[in-house]
């Protein structure tokens, strides 16, 4: 019985203690609520924090353009906040009051939007819209206004054209402006109009060439581009100064007695202002060669000036960098068959070219036909070709065999005439009784009424090429056997396939 009461007593005590604890907690909660209510009544804080929904912007704008900066304050009334604008920390407005004296700045009081009507350089920077409420942290949004400029270019040296001595150094500097900083490329336009981008100088403000050549003559252009507006460019024309250089190396011109001869020489030079071009006639002297034949050589010690009079007419033309002169001799005489010199000069020096007027046919340059024992040649002559002489022999590294001569007559049928009295002859001849696996050399000369044409270096050919071609043909037949072998293999495979299919059907 005592034990039962003891247990009941413990339960009663625990129940009382729990009721007391709950009562204390209720009292503490009531006290806290009273204090909070009193504090709220004393400070009267806003019910919400200010909120700005506008996202920060980075705006690129050119000078004199218009900029609109938004600021959307979502709960201005509920948060009792006041909007304000600053530029780089300095206040432009506070609430409805505009504090900036700039006439180009306008404030929309309904939307809190700030507008800059005509941007100038000083308008660049950071614009911050604040929601002033007295609470921390401060609510704001900041926009970045960047003033951009289209590219500009100024080349130095600016004088155009620029003359540079051939082999001399040359440099150009491109002063490029604009923001963002523009990319730079260089372009060279030749006198013929061909444009070449100088990739090795991309995004370099200066180009330097240590040794200028005539190939680098032209217009140099610096192009700057930063994506703002149109690309800017500036150009300088560069000329390379050099003494006359021979353009046409023709050494022999043809004519006949009583005909008209035209000798021409052409040079490239810069500058051409004050150029000179003179013609000289060289005297002849006769010597005896070892073979007993007479030969004539020019005597340059007593050259004779040629002027444009009588039978001689000189016409010289200078254009751009080309200097061309033609000496025309009318009613050619035997004494006119000799060598002449044309001499071109400018302020940097002179260059001469020796030309021969000849009645002989031009030297013959040979070509082999597809059949290696065949010879083909083309020859020009002002007077009719009478015959050809073919001289051929076997040769090796240390020995030349006996010479064999063949004479061919020219029938003069259907020979076309070029300019003036010049005719072009074309011939093909096949050599017979040649031995295989032998090397041969051959020379062909032509005879007209003024004598034999000059000899060219021997033309060499080998009959090994014929045998190789024959062997190649045999090899081609071997290729046919390969095809046959392939067909045989195909037949074997087909037979095996038939056997297998029958085996399968049998099963």
GROMACS .gro file of C-alpha atoms in nm:
model
  507
    1UNK     CA    1   0.000   0.000   0.000
    2UNK     CA    2   0.282   0.242   0.087
    3UNK     CA    3   0.449   0.160  -0.233
    4UNK     CA    4   0.136   0.256  -0.428
    5UNK     CA    5   0.110   0.589  -0.254
    6UNK     CA    6   0.471   0.656  -0.307
    7UNK     CA    7   0.426   0.611  -0.677
    8UNK     CA    8   0.118   0.834  -0.685
    9UNK     CA    9   0.308   1.101  -0.495
   10UNK     CA   10   0.589   1.099  -0.749
   11UNK     CA   11   0.340   1.138  -1.033
   12UNK     CA   12   0.173   1.429  -0.857
   13UNK     CA   13   0.502   1.606  -0.802
   14UNK     CA   14   0.604   1.564  -1.165
   15UNK     CA   15   0.265   1.696  -1.280
   16UNK     CA   16   0.296   2.006  -1.065
   17UNK     CA   17   0.646   2.075  -1.187
   18UNK     CA   18   0.538   2.046  -1.550
   19UNK     CA   19   0.248   2.286  -1.497
   20UNK     CA   20   0.481   2.536  -1.340
   21UNK     CA   21   0.724   2.511  -1.630
   22UNK     CA   22   0.450   2.570  -1.888
   23UNK     CA   23   0.324   2.870  -1.693
   24UNK     CA   24   0.674   3.025  -1.684
   25UNK     CA   25   0.714   2.979  -2.059
   26UNK     CA   26   0.379   3.148  -2.123
   27UNK     CA   27   0.479   3.438  -1.900
   28UNK     CA   28   0.812   3.481  -2.081
   29UNK     CA   29   0.642   3.474  -2.420
   30UNK     CA   30   0.391   3.735  -2.312
   31UNK     CA   31   0.668   3.957  -2.182
   32UNK     CA   32   0.862   3.926  -2.509
   33UNK     CA   33   0.554   4.012  -2.718
   34UNK     CA   34   0.491   4.319  -2.507
   35UNK     CA   35   0.850   4.437  -2.551
   36UNK     CA   36   0.840   4.383  -2.927
   37UNK     CA   37   0.513   4.572  -2.957
   38UNK     CA   38   0.650   4.860  -2.754
   39UNK     CA   39   0.969   4.869  -2.967
   40UNK     CA   40   0.774   4.868  -3.292
   41UNK     CA   41   0.551   5.143  -3.171
   42UNK     CA   42   0.857   5.346  -3.072
   43UNK     CA   43   1.062   5.313  -3.407
   44UNK     CA   44   0.778   5.270  -3.661
   45UNK     CA   45   1.001   5.087  -3.923
   46UNK     CA   46   0.888   5.028  -4.290
   47UNK     CA   47   0.708   4.711  -4.366
   48UNK     CA   48   0.939   4.620  -4.665
   49UNK     CA   49   1.297   4.667  -4.790
   50UNK     CA   50   1.327   4.866  -5.116
   51UNK     CA   51   1.363   4.659  -5.434
   52UNK     CA   52   1.521   4.764  -5.772
   53UNK     CA   53   1.445   4.523  -6.057
   54UNK     CA   54   1.669   4.689  -6.321
   55UNK     CA   55   1.986   4.498  -6.409
   56UNK     CA   56   2.322   4.679  -6.444
   57UNK     CA   57   2.414   4.777  -6.803
   58UNK     CA   58   2.733   4.862  -6.991
   59UNK     CA   59   2.644   5.102  -7.269
   60UNK     CA   60   2.881   5.197  -7.555
   61UNK     CA   61   2.792   5.528  -7.714
   62UNK     CA   62   2.953   5.776  -7.951
   63UNK     CA   63   2.984   6.147  -7.882
   64UNK     CA   64   2.659   6.344  -7.942
   65UNK     CA   65   2.444   6.032  -7.921
   66UNK     CA   66   2.157   5.984  -7.670
   67UNK     CA   67   2.174   5.756  -7.364
   68UNK     CA   68   1.880   5.631  -7.155
   69UNK     CA   69   1.958   5.485  -6.809
   70UNK     CA   70   1.665   5.293  -6.649
   71UNK     CA   71   1.595   5.241  -6.278
   72UNK     CA   72   1.277   5.048  -6.190
   73UNK     CA   73   1.195   5.086  -5.816
   74UNK     CA   74   0.933   4.818  -5.747
   75UNK     CA   75   0.796   4.916  -5.401
   76UNK     CA   76   0.870   5.282  -5.351
   77UNK     CA   77   0.551   5.354  -5.154
   78UNK     CA   78   0.559   5.042  -4.937
   79UNK     CA   79   0.926   5.096  -4.848
   80UNK     CA   80   0.898   5.472  -4.803
   81UNK     CA   81   1.216   5.502  -5.021
   82UNK     CA   82   1.341   5.800  -5.225
   83UNK     CA   83   1.522   5.744  -5.559
   84UNK     CA   84   1.849   5.928  -5.632
   85UNK     CA   85   2.113   5.930  -5.910
   86UNK     CA   86   2.490   5.979  -5.887
   87UNK     CA   87   2.763   6.010  -6.153
   88UNK     CA   88   3.101   5.883  -6.039
   89UNK     CA   89   2.986   5.947  -5.680
   90UNK     CA   90   2.849   6.301  -5.734
   91UNK     CA   91   2.471   6.346  -5.691
   92UNK     CA   92   2.271   6.433  -5.999
   93UNK     CA   93   1.926   6.409  -5.834
   94UNK     CA   94   1.762   6.335  -5.501
   95UNK     CA   95   1.402   6.238  -5.525
   96UNK     CA   96   1.222   6.477  -5.761
   97UNK     CA   97   1.494   6.740  -5.717
   98UNK     CA   98   1.751   6.766  -6.002
   99UNK     CA   99   2.087   6.866  -5.858
  100UNK     CA  100   2.292   6.868  -6.179
  101UNK     CA  101   2.315   7.193  -6.374
  102UNK     CA  102   2.383   7.020  -6.706
  103UNK     CA  103   2.104   7.103  -6.954
  104UNK     CA  104   2.166   6.776  -7.140
  105UNK     CA  105   2.060   6.564  -6.839
  106UNK     CA  106   1.687   6.498  -6.790
  107UNK     CA  107   1.507   6.304  -6.513
  108UNK     CA  108   1.172   6.130  -6.558
  109UNK     CA  109   1.012   6.154  -6.214
  110UNK     CA  110   0.753   5.886  -6.285
  111UNK     CA  111   0.991   5.613  -6.406
  112UNK     CA  112   1.313   5.733  -6.235
  113UNK     CA  113   1.482   5.714  -6.583
  114UNK     CA  114   1.789   5.933  -6.640
  115UNK     CA  115   1.848   6.057  -6.998
  116UNK     CA  116   2.161   6.220  -7.140
  117UNK     CA  117   2.053   6.397  -7.458
  118UNK     CA  118   2.392   6.459  -7.626
  119UNK     CA  119   2.682   6.270  -7.479
  120UNK     CA  120   3.018   6.443  -7.442
  121UNK     CA  121   3.350   6.299  -7.327
  122UNK     CA  122   3.295   6.406  -6.965
  123UNK     CA  123   2.973   6.202  -6.949
  124UNK     CA  124   3.167   5.873  -6.946
  125UNK     CA  125   3.174   5.678  -6.619
  126UNK     CA  126   2.949   5.504  -6.366
  127UNK     CA  127   2.587   5.606  -6.303
  128UNK     CA  128   2.425   5.469  -5.985
  129UNK     CA  129   2.054   5.470  -5.902
  130UNK     CA  130   1.990   5.445  -5.523
  131UNK     CA  131   1.676   5.374  -5.321
  132UNK     CA  132   1.725   5.588  -5.008
  133UNK     CA  133   1.527   5.448  -4.713
  134UNK     CA  134   1.756   5.481  -4.414
  135UNK     CA  135   1.801   5.105  -4.394
  136UNK     CA  136   2.112   4.904  -4.447
  137UNK     CA  137   2.234   4.758  -4.672
  138UNK     CA  138   2.175   5.028  -4.931
  139UNK     CA  139   1.983   4.916  -5.244
  140UNK     CA  140   2.122   5.040  -5.578
  141UNK     CA  141   2.204   4.954  -5.943
  142UNK     CA  142   2.505   5.091  -6.137
  143UNK     CA  143   2.533   5.142  -6.514
  144UNK     CA  144   2.863   5.192  -6.700
  145UNK     CA  145   2.866   5.443  -6.987
  146UNK     CA  146   3.162   5.400  -7.224
  147UNK     CA  147   3.238   5.665  -7.488
  148UNK     CA  148   3.360   5.496  -7.810
  149UNK     CA  149   3.524   5.657  -8.112
  150UNK     CA  150   3.550   5.540  -8.475
  151UNK     CA  151   3.905   5.466  -8.595
  152UNK     CA  152   4.136   5.729  -8.738
  153UNK     CA  153   4.466   5.689  -8.924
  154UNK     CA  154   4.761   5.917  -8.989
  155UNK     CA  155   5.064   5.787  -9.183
  156UNK     CA  156   5.412   5.918  -9.120
  157UNK     CA  157   5.590   6.034  -9.328
  158UNK     CA  158   5.281   6.191  -9.476
  159UNK     CA  159   5.441   6.322  -9.796
  160UNK     CA  160   5.338   6.121 -10.101
  161UNK     CA  161   5.501   5.996 -10.313
  162UNK     CA  162   5.804   5.883 -10.115
  163UNK     CA  163   6.120   5.807 -10.314
  164UNK     CA  164   6.353   5.537 -10.178
  165UNK     CA  165   6.688   5.440 -10.329
  166UNK     CA  166   6.702   5.075 -10.441
  167UNK     CA  167   6.872   4.876 -10.165
  168UNK     CA  168   6.801   5.149  -9.911
  169UNK     CA  169   6.599   5.125  -9.589
  170UNK     CA  170   6.236   5.229  -9.566
  171UNK     CA  171   5.992   5.273  -9.279
  172UNK     CA  172   5.631   5.383  -9.229
  173UNK     CA  173   5.443   5.454  -8.905
  174UNK     CA  174   5.065   5.431  -8.874
  175UNK     CA  175   4.927   5.653  -8.597
  176UNK     CA  176   4.588   5.489  -8.533
  177UNK     CA  177   4.328   5.635  -8.296
  178UNK     CA  178   3.984   5.531  -8.174
  179UNK     CA  179   3.828   5.344  -7.883
  180UNK     CA  180   3.831   5.053  -7.840
  181UNK     CA  181   4.185   5.036  -7.979
  182UNK     CA  182   4.157   4.941  -8.349
  183UNK     CA  183   4.324   4.648  -8.519
  184UNK     CA  184   4.572   4.738  -8.793
  185UNK     CA  185   4.655   4.575  -9.124
  186UNK     CA  186   4.886   4.682  -9.408
  187UNK     CA  187   4.813   4.643  -9.780
  188UNK     CA  188   5.053   4.692 -10.074
  189UNK     CA  189   4.897   4.771 -10.413
  190UNK     CA  190   5.138   4.732 -10.704
  191UNK     CA  191   5.145   4.959 -11.008
  192UNK     CA  192   4.948   4.689 -11.194
  193UNK     CA  193   4.669   4.701 -10.934
  194UNK     CA  194   4.749   4.373 -10.756
  195UNK     CA  195   4.671   4.394 -10.383
  196UNK     CA  196   4.883   4.204 -10.130
  197UNK     CA  197   4.812   4.201  -9.757
  198UNK     CA  198   5.138   4.228  -9.562
  199UNK     CA  199   5.051   3.972  -9.296
  200UNK     CA  200   5.388   3.996  -9.123
  201UNK     CA  201   5.295   4.350  -9.012
  202UNK     CA  202   4.941   4.279  -8.884
  203UNK     CA  203   4.860   4.490  -8.572
  204UNK     CA  204   5.200   4.656  -8.594
  205UNK     CA  205   5.206   5.035  -8.608
  206UNK     CA  206   5.538   5.043  -8.795
  207UNK     CA  207   5.677   4.860  -9.096
  208UNK     CA  208   6.049   4.855  -9.167
  209UNK     CA  209   6.218   4.718  -9.480
  210UNK     CA  210   6.599   4.705  -9.453
  211UNK     CA  211   6.666   4.672  -9.829
  212UNK     CA  212   6.404   4.793 -10.075
  213UNK     CA  213   6.372   4.634 -10.418
  214UNK     CA  214   6.177   4.735 -10.728
  215UNK     CA  215   5.920   4.463 -10.648
  216UNK     CA  216   5.822   4.667 -10.341
  217UNK     CA  217   5.718   4.972 -10.544
  218UNK     CA  218   5.353   5.063 -10.499
  219UNK     CA  219   5.092   5.214 -10.269
  220UNK     CA  220   5.120   5.127  -9.899
  221UNK     CA  221   4.789   5.152  -9.710
  222UNK     CA  222   4.731   5.132  -9.334
  223UNK     CA  223   4.376   5.016  -9.247
  224UNK     CA  224   4.240   5.056  -8.891
  225UNK     CA  225   3.915   4.895  -8.775
  226UNK     CA  226   3.755   4.869  -8.428
  227UNK     CA  227   3.397   4.788  -8.533
  228UNK     CA  228   3.278   5.144  -8.468
  229UNK     CA  229   3.166   5.306  -8.792
  230UNK     CA  230   3.364   5.242  -9.110
  231UNK     CA  231   3.732   5.134  -9.116
  232UNK     CA  232   3.978   5.421  -9.161
  233UNK     CA  233   4.275   5.413  -9.399
  234UNK     CA  234   4.560   5.627  -9.521
  235UNK     CA  235   4.800   5.563  -9.809
  236UNK     CA  236   5.146   5.660  -9.926
  237UNK     CA  237   5.286   5.595 -10.275
  238UNK     CA  238   5.643   5.462 -10.267
  239UNK     CA  239   5.876   5.477 -10.567
  240UNK     CA  240   6.208   5.293 -10.583
  241UNK     CA  241   6.485   5.495 -10.746
  242UNK     CA  242   6.719   5.289 -10.966
  243UNK     CA  243   6.931   5.329 -11.275
  244UNK     CA  244   6.804   5.183 -11.607
  245UNK     CA  245   6.768   4.804 -11.619
  246UNK     CA  246   6.737   4.611 -11.946
  247UNK     CA  247   6.388   4.468 -12.011
  248UNK     CA  248   6.424   4.309 -12.356
  249UNK     CA  249   6.744   4.110 -12.409
  250UNK     CA  250   6.689   4.048 -12.782
  251UNK     CA  251   7.040   4.056 -12.927
  252UNK     CA  252   6.981   3.999 -13.300
  253UNK     CA  253   6.744   4.162 -13.546
  254UNK     CA  254   6.705   4.046 -13.905
  255UNK     CA  255   6.678   4.229 -14.234
  256UNK     CA  256   6.783   4.208 -14.599
  257UNK     CA  257   6.953   4.444 -14.840
  258UNK     CA  258   6.699   4.696 -14.964
  259UNK     CA  259   6.459   4.616 -14.684
  260UNK     CA  260   6.373   4.806 -14.366
  261UNK     CA  261   6.533   4.719 -14.032
  262UNK     CA  262   6.382   4.796 -13.691
  263UNK     CA  263   6.614   4.770 -13.389
  264UNK     CA  264   6.451   4.808 -13.049
  265UNK     CA  265   6.570   4.823 -12.691
  266UNK     CA  266   6.366   4.881 -12.374
  267UNK     CA  267   6.463   4.960 -12.018
  268UNK     CA  268   6.299   5.006 -11.680
  269UNK     CA  269   6.412   5.303 -11.471
  270UNK     CA  270   6.302   5.556 -11.209
  271UNK     CA  271   6.299   5.847 -11.222
  272UNK     CA  272   6.262   5.905 -11.596
  273UNK     CA  273   6.271   6.283 -11.572
  274UNK     CA  274   6.584   6.403 -11.750
  275UNK     CA  275   6.653   6.059 -11.899
  276UNK     CA  276   6.888   6.002 -12.193
  277UNK     CA  277   6.885   5.733 -12.464
  278UNK     CA  278   7.150   5.729 -12.735
  279UNK     CA  279   7.228   5.497 -13.026
  280UNK     CA  280   7.579   5.410 -13.148
  281UNK     CA  281   7.704   5.225 -13.455
  282UNK     CA  282   8.010   5.007 -13.403
  283UNK     CA  283   8.281   4.980 -13.672
  284UNK     CA  284   8.388   4.638 -13.800
  285UNK     CA  285   8.734   4.487 -13.818
  286UNK     CA  286   8.822   4.168 -14.004
  287UNK     CA  287   9.039   3.896 -13.855
  288UNK     CA  288   9.142   3.548 -13.971
  289UNK     CA  289   9.026   3.256 -13.763
  290UNK     CA  290   9.221   2.931 -13.721
  291UNK     CA  291   8.991   2.758 -13.972
  292UNK     CA  292   9.083   3.011 -14.239
  293UNK     CA  293   8.734   3.160 -14.244
  294UNK     CA  294   8.697   3.534 -14.213
  295UNK     CA  295   8.514   3.670 -13.910
  296UNK     CA  296   8.414   4.018 -13.806
  297UNK     CA  297   8.420   4.154 -13.454
  298UNK     CA  298   8.302   4.493 -13.326
  299UNK     CA  299   8.553   4.759 -13.246
  300UNK     CA  300   8.400   4.941 -12.950
  301UNK     CA  301   8.680   5.196 -12.940
  302UNK     CA  302   8.544   5.394 -13.234
  303UNK     CA  303   8.168   5.387 -13.192
  304UNK     CA  304   7.976   5.635 -13.404
  305UNK     CA  305   7.680   5.842 -13.285
  306UNK     CA  306   7.355   5.784 -13.473
  307UNK     CA  307   7.118   6.074 -13.516
  308UNK     CA  308   6.766   6.072 -13.651
  309UNK     CA  309   6.824   6.187 -14.009
  310UNK     CA  310   6.852   6.049 -14.362
  311UNK     CA  311   6.790   5.674 -14.366
  312UNK     CA  312   6.792   5.659 -13.985
  313UNK     CA  313   6.490   5.743 -13.768
  314UNK     CA  314   6.496   5.721 -13.386
  315UNK     CA  315   6.176   5.717 -13.182
  316UNK     CA  316   6.197   5.712 -12.801
  317UNK     CA  317   5.905   5.685 -12.560
  318UNK     CA  318   5.908   5.719 -12.180
  319UNK     CA  319   5.601   5.612 -11.982
  320UNK     CA  320   5.575   5.542 -11.609
  321UNK     CA  321   5.897   5.348 -11.548
  322UNK     CA  322   5.946   5.210 -11.902
  323UNK     CA  323   6.185   5.362 -12.155
  324UNK     CA  324   6.164   5.226 -12.512
  325UNK     CA  325   6.358   5.334 -12.822
  326UNK     CA  326   6.342   5.215 -13.183
  327UNK     CA  327   6.605   5.273 -13.450
  328UNK     CA  328   6.461   5.233 -13.800
  329UNK     CA  329   6.700   5.198 -14.096
  330UNK     CA  330   6.541   5.235 -14.438
  331UNK     CA  331   6.693   5.087 -14.753
  332UNK     CA  332   6.932   4.855 -14.569
  333UNK     CA  333   7.279   4.831 -14.721
  334UNK     CA  334   7.545   4.561 -14.674
  335UNK     CA  335   7.743   4.799 -14.455
  336UNK     CA  336   7.448   4.820 -14.214
  337UNK     CA  337   7.495   4.455 -14.109
  338UNK     CA  338   7.692   4.515 -13.790
  339UNK     CA  339   7.647   4.571 -13.417
  340UNK     CA  340   7.481   4.868 -13.252
  341UNK     CA  341   7.464   4.992 -12.893
  342UNK     CA  342   7.175   5.169 -12.723
  343UNK     CA  343   7.261   5.345 -12.394
  344UNK     CA  344   6.992   5.454 -12.145
  345UNK     CA  345   7.062   5.682 -11.852
  346UNK     CA  346   6.904   5.873 -11.566
  347UNK     CA  347   7.038   6.062 -11.266
  348UNK     CA  348   7.153   5.734 -11.105
  349UNK     CA  349   7.365   5.597 -11.392
  350UNK     CA  350   7.362   5.438 -11.738
  351UNK     CA  351   7.304   5.091 -11.885
  352UNK     CA  352   7.385   4.977 -12.239
  353UNK     CA  353   7.267   4.696 -12.463
  354UNK     CA  354   7.445   4.561 -12.773
  355UNK     CA  355   7.231   4.460 -13.072
  356UNK     CA  356   7.332   4.303 -13.401
  357UNK     CA  357   7.163   4.364 -13.734
  358UNK     CA  358   7.215   4.053 -13.946
  359UNK     CA  359   7.117   3.920 -14.284
  360UNK     CA  360   7.187   3.562 -14.173
  361UNK     CA  361   6.915   3.332 -14.047
  362UNK     CA  362   6.889   3.308 -13.671
  363UNK     CA  363   7.078   3.018 -13.506
  364UNK     CA  364   6.879   2.694 -13.500
  365UNK     CA  365   6.774   2.546 -13.167
  366UNK     CA  366   6.684   2.177 -13.199
  367UNK     CA  367   6.423   1.965 -13.026
  368UNK     CA  368   6.379   1.588 -13.024
  369UNK     CA  369   6.053   1.439 -13.144
  370UNK     CA  370   5.867   1.161 -12.965
  371UNK     CA  371   6.070   0.922 -13.177
  372UNK     CA  372   6.416   0.992 -13.040
  373UNK     CA  373   6.585   0.975 -13.380
  374UNK     CA  374   6.367   1.265 -13.502
  375UNK     CA  375   6.473   1.631 -13.501
  376UNK     CA  376   6.247   1.936 -13.517
  377UNK     CA  377   6.342   2.301 -13.553
  378UNK     CA  378   6.197   2.645 -13.618
  379UNK     CA  379   6.407   2.919 -13.781
  380UNK     CA  380   6.355   3.281 -13.884
  381UNK     CA  381   6.518   3.452 -14.181
  382UNK     CA  382   6.466   3.777 -14.375
  383UNK     CA  383   6.586   3.623 -14.701
  384UNK     CA  384   6.493   3.280 -14.842
  385UNK     CA  385   6.656   2.970 -14.689
  386UNK     CA  386   6.835   2.767 -14.958
  387UNK     CA  387   6.938   2.456 -14.767
  388UNK     CA  388   7.022   2.304 -14.428
  389UNK     CA  389   7.330   2.115 -14.317
  390UNK     CA  390   7.289   1.849 -14.046
  391UNK     CA  391   7.610   1.740 -13.869
  392UNK     CA  392   7.580   1.451 -13.624
  393UNK     CA  393   7.815   1.204 -13.454
  394UNK     CA  394   7.835   0.948 -13.175
  395UNK     CA  395   7.974   1.083 -12.849
  396UNK     CA  396   8.062   0.960 -12.503
  397UNK     CA  397   8.230   1.112 -12.200
  398UNK     CA  398   8.581   1.107 -12.353
  399UNK     CA  399   8.542   1.068 -12.728
  400UNK     CA  400   8.359   1.211 -13.028
  401UNK     CA  401   8.305   0.988 -13.328
  402UNK     CA  402   8.329   1.067 -13.696
  403UNK     CA  403   8.100   1.343 -13.818
  404UNK     CA  404   7.821   1.261 -14.064
  405UNK     CA  405   7.674   1.532 -14.284
  406UNK     CA  406   7.325   1.547 -14.437
  407UNK     CA  407   7.214   1.823 -14.673
  408UNK     CA  408   6.845   1.917 -14.697
  409UNK     CA  409   6.705   2.157 -14.956
  410UNK     CA  410   6.435   2.409 -14.865
  411UNK     CA  411   6.140   2.408 -15.106
  412UNK     CA  412   5.995   2.743 -14.977
  413UNK     CA  413   5.636   2.617 -14.992
  414UNK     CA  414   5.370   2.789 -14.777
  415UNK     CA  415   5.620   2.973 -14.556
  416UNK     CA  416   5.433   3.231 -14.340
  417UNK     CA  417   5.568   3.586 -14.321
  418UNK     CA  418   5.595   3.762 -13.983
  419UNK     CA  419   5.635   4.136 -13.938
  420UNK     CA  420   5.830   4.299 -14.219
  421UNK     CA  421   6.016   4.053 -14.440
  422UNK     CA  422   6.080   3.793 -14.168
  423UNK     CA  423   5.973   3.437 -14.253
  424UNK     CA  424   5.942   3.144 -14.012
  425UNK     CA  425   6.054   2.801 -14.134
  426UNK     CA  426   5.960   2.475 -13.959
  427UNK     CA  427   6.128   2.146 -14.039
  428UNK     CA  428   6.134   1.786 -13.909
  429UNK     CA  429   6.389   1.521 -14.009
  430UNK     CA  430   6.453   1.163 -13.890
  431UNK     CA  431   6.808   1.032 -13.870
  432UNK     CA  432   6.861   0.678 -13.997
  433UNK     CA  433   7.108   0.396 -13.931
  434UNK     CA  434   7.164   0.501 -13.569
  435UNK     CA  435   7.284   0.242 -13.320
  436UNK     CA  436   7.089   0.163 -13.004
  437UNK     CA  437   7.239   0.234 -12.664
  438UNK     CA  438   7.446   0.515 -12.811
  439UNK     CA  439   7.465   0.889 -12.739
  440UNK     CA  440   7.462   1.139 -13.024
  441UNK     CA  441   7.522   1.510 -13.072
  442UNK     CA  442   7.382   1.707 -13.364
  443UNK     CA  443   7.403   2.061 -13.506
  444UNK     CA  444   7.192   2.213 -13.783
  445UNK     CA  445   7.282   2.531 -13.976
  446UNK     CA  446   7.088   2.712 -14.248
  447UNK     CA  447   7.214   2.890 -14.560
  448UNK     CA  448   7.061   3.199 -14.719
  449UNK     CA  449   7.206   3.450 -14.963
  450UNK     CA  450   7.416   3.613 -14.689
  451UNK     CA  451   7.579   3.292 -14.563
  452UNK     CA  452   7.543   3.021 -14.302
  453UNK     CA  453   7.367   3.085 -13.975
  454UNK     CA  454   7.571   3.077 -13.655
  455UNK     CA  455   7.599   2.743 -13.476
  456UNK     CA  456   7.419   2.673 -13.149
  457UNK     CA  457   7.567   2.439 -12.885
  458UNK     CA  458   7.517   2.072 -12.994
  459UNK     CA  459   7.185   1.908 -12.922
  460UNK     CA  460   7.237   1.572 -12.745
  461UNK     CA  461   7.009   1.271 -12.731
  462UNK     CA  462   7.035   0.902 -12.649
  463UNK     CA  463   6.877   0.601 -12.816
  464UNK     CA  464   6.855   0.438 -12.472
  465UNK     CA  465   6.529   0.626 -12.445
  466UNK     CA  466   6.392   0.428 -12.739
  467UNK     CA  467   6.483   0.097 -12.575
  468UNK     CA  468   6.334   0.212 -12.245
  469UNK     CA  469   6.014   0.304 -12.422
  470UNK     CA  470   6.012  -0.040 -12.583
  471UNK     CA  471   6.068  -0.202 -12.246
  472UNK     CA  472   5.787   0.008 -12.105
  473UNK     CA  473   5.561  -0.129 -12.376
  474UNK     CA  474   5.658  -0.482 -12.277
  475UNK     CA  475   5.586  -0.395 -11.920
  476UNK     CA  476   5.242  -0.286 -12.032
  477UNK     CA  477   5.192  -0.633 -12.183
  478UNK     CA  478   5.296  -0.778 -11.852
  479UNK     CA  479   5.018  -0.572 -11.701
  480UNK     CA  480   4.780  -0.762 -11.932
  481UNK     CA  481   4.908  -1.092 -11.783
  482UNK     CA  482   4.831  -0.950 -11.443
  483UNK     CA  483   4.475  -0.892 -11.556
  484UNK     CA  484   4.463  -1.248 -11.687
  485UNK     CA  485   4.589  -1.377 -11.354
  486UNK     CA  486   4.320  -1.177 -11.182
  487UNK     CA  487   4.057  -1.335 -11.407
  488UNK     CA  488   4.197  -1.682 -11.330
  489UNK     CA  489   4.172  -1.616 -10.959
  490UNK     CA  490   3.815  -1.500 -11.008
  491UNK     CA  491   3.728  -1.823 -11.193
  492UNK     CA  492   3.879  -2.039 -10.914
  493UNK     CA  493   3.682  -1.853 -10.648
  494UNK     CA  494   3.363  -1.889 -10.852
  495UNK     CA  495   3.420  -2.266 -10.889
  496UNK     CA  496   3.469  -2.308 -10.514
  497UNK     CA  497   3.150  -2.114 -10.453
  498UNK     CA  498   2.956  -2.349 -10.683
  499UNK     CA  499   3.097  -2.659 -10.507
  500UNK     CA  500   3.007  -2.525 -10.165
  501UNK     CA  501   2.655  -2.439 -10.278
  502UNK     CA  502   2.604  -2.791 -10.413
  503UNK     CA  503   2.731  -2.940 -10.087
  504UNK     CA  504   2.488  -2.733  -9.893
  505UNK     CA  505   2.200  -2.829 -10.122
  506UNK     CA  506   2.298  -3.193 -10.090
  507UNK     CA  507   2.276  -3.178  -9.717
   0.00000   0.00000   0.00000
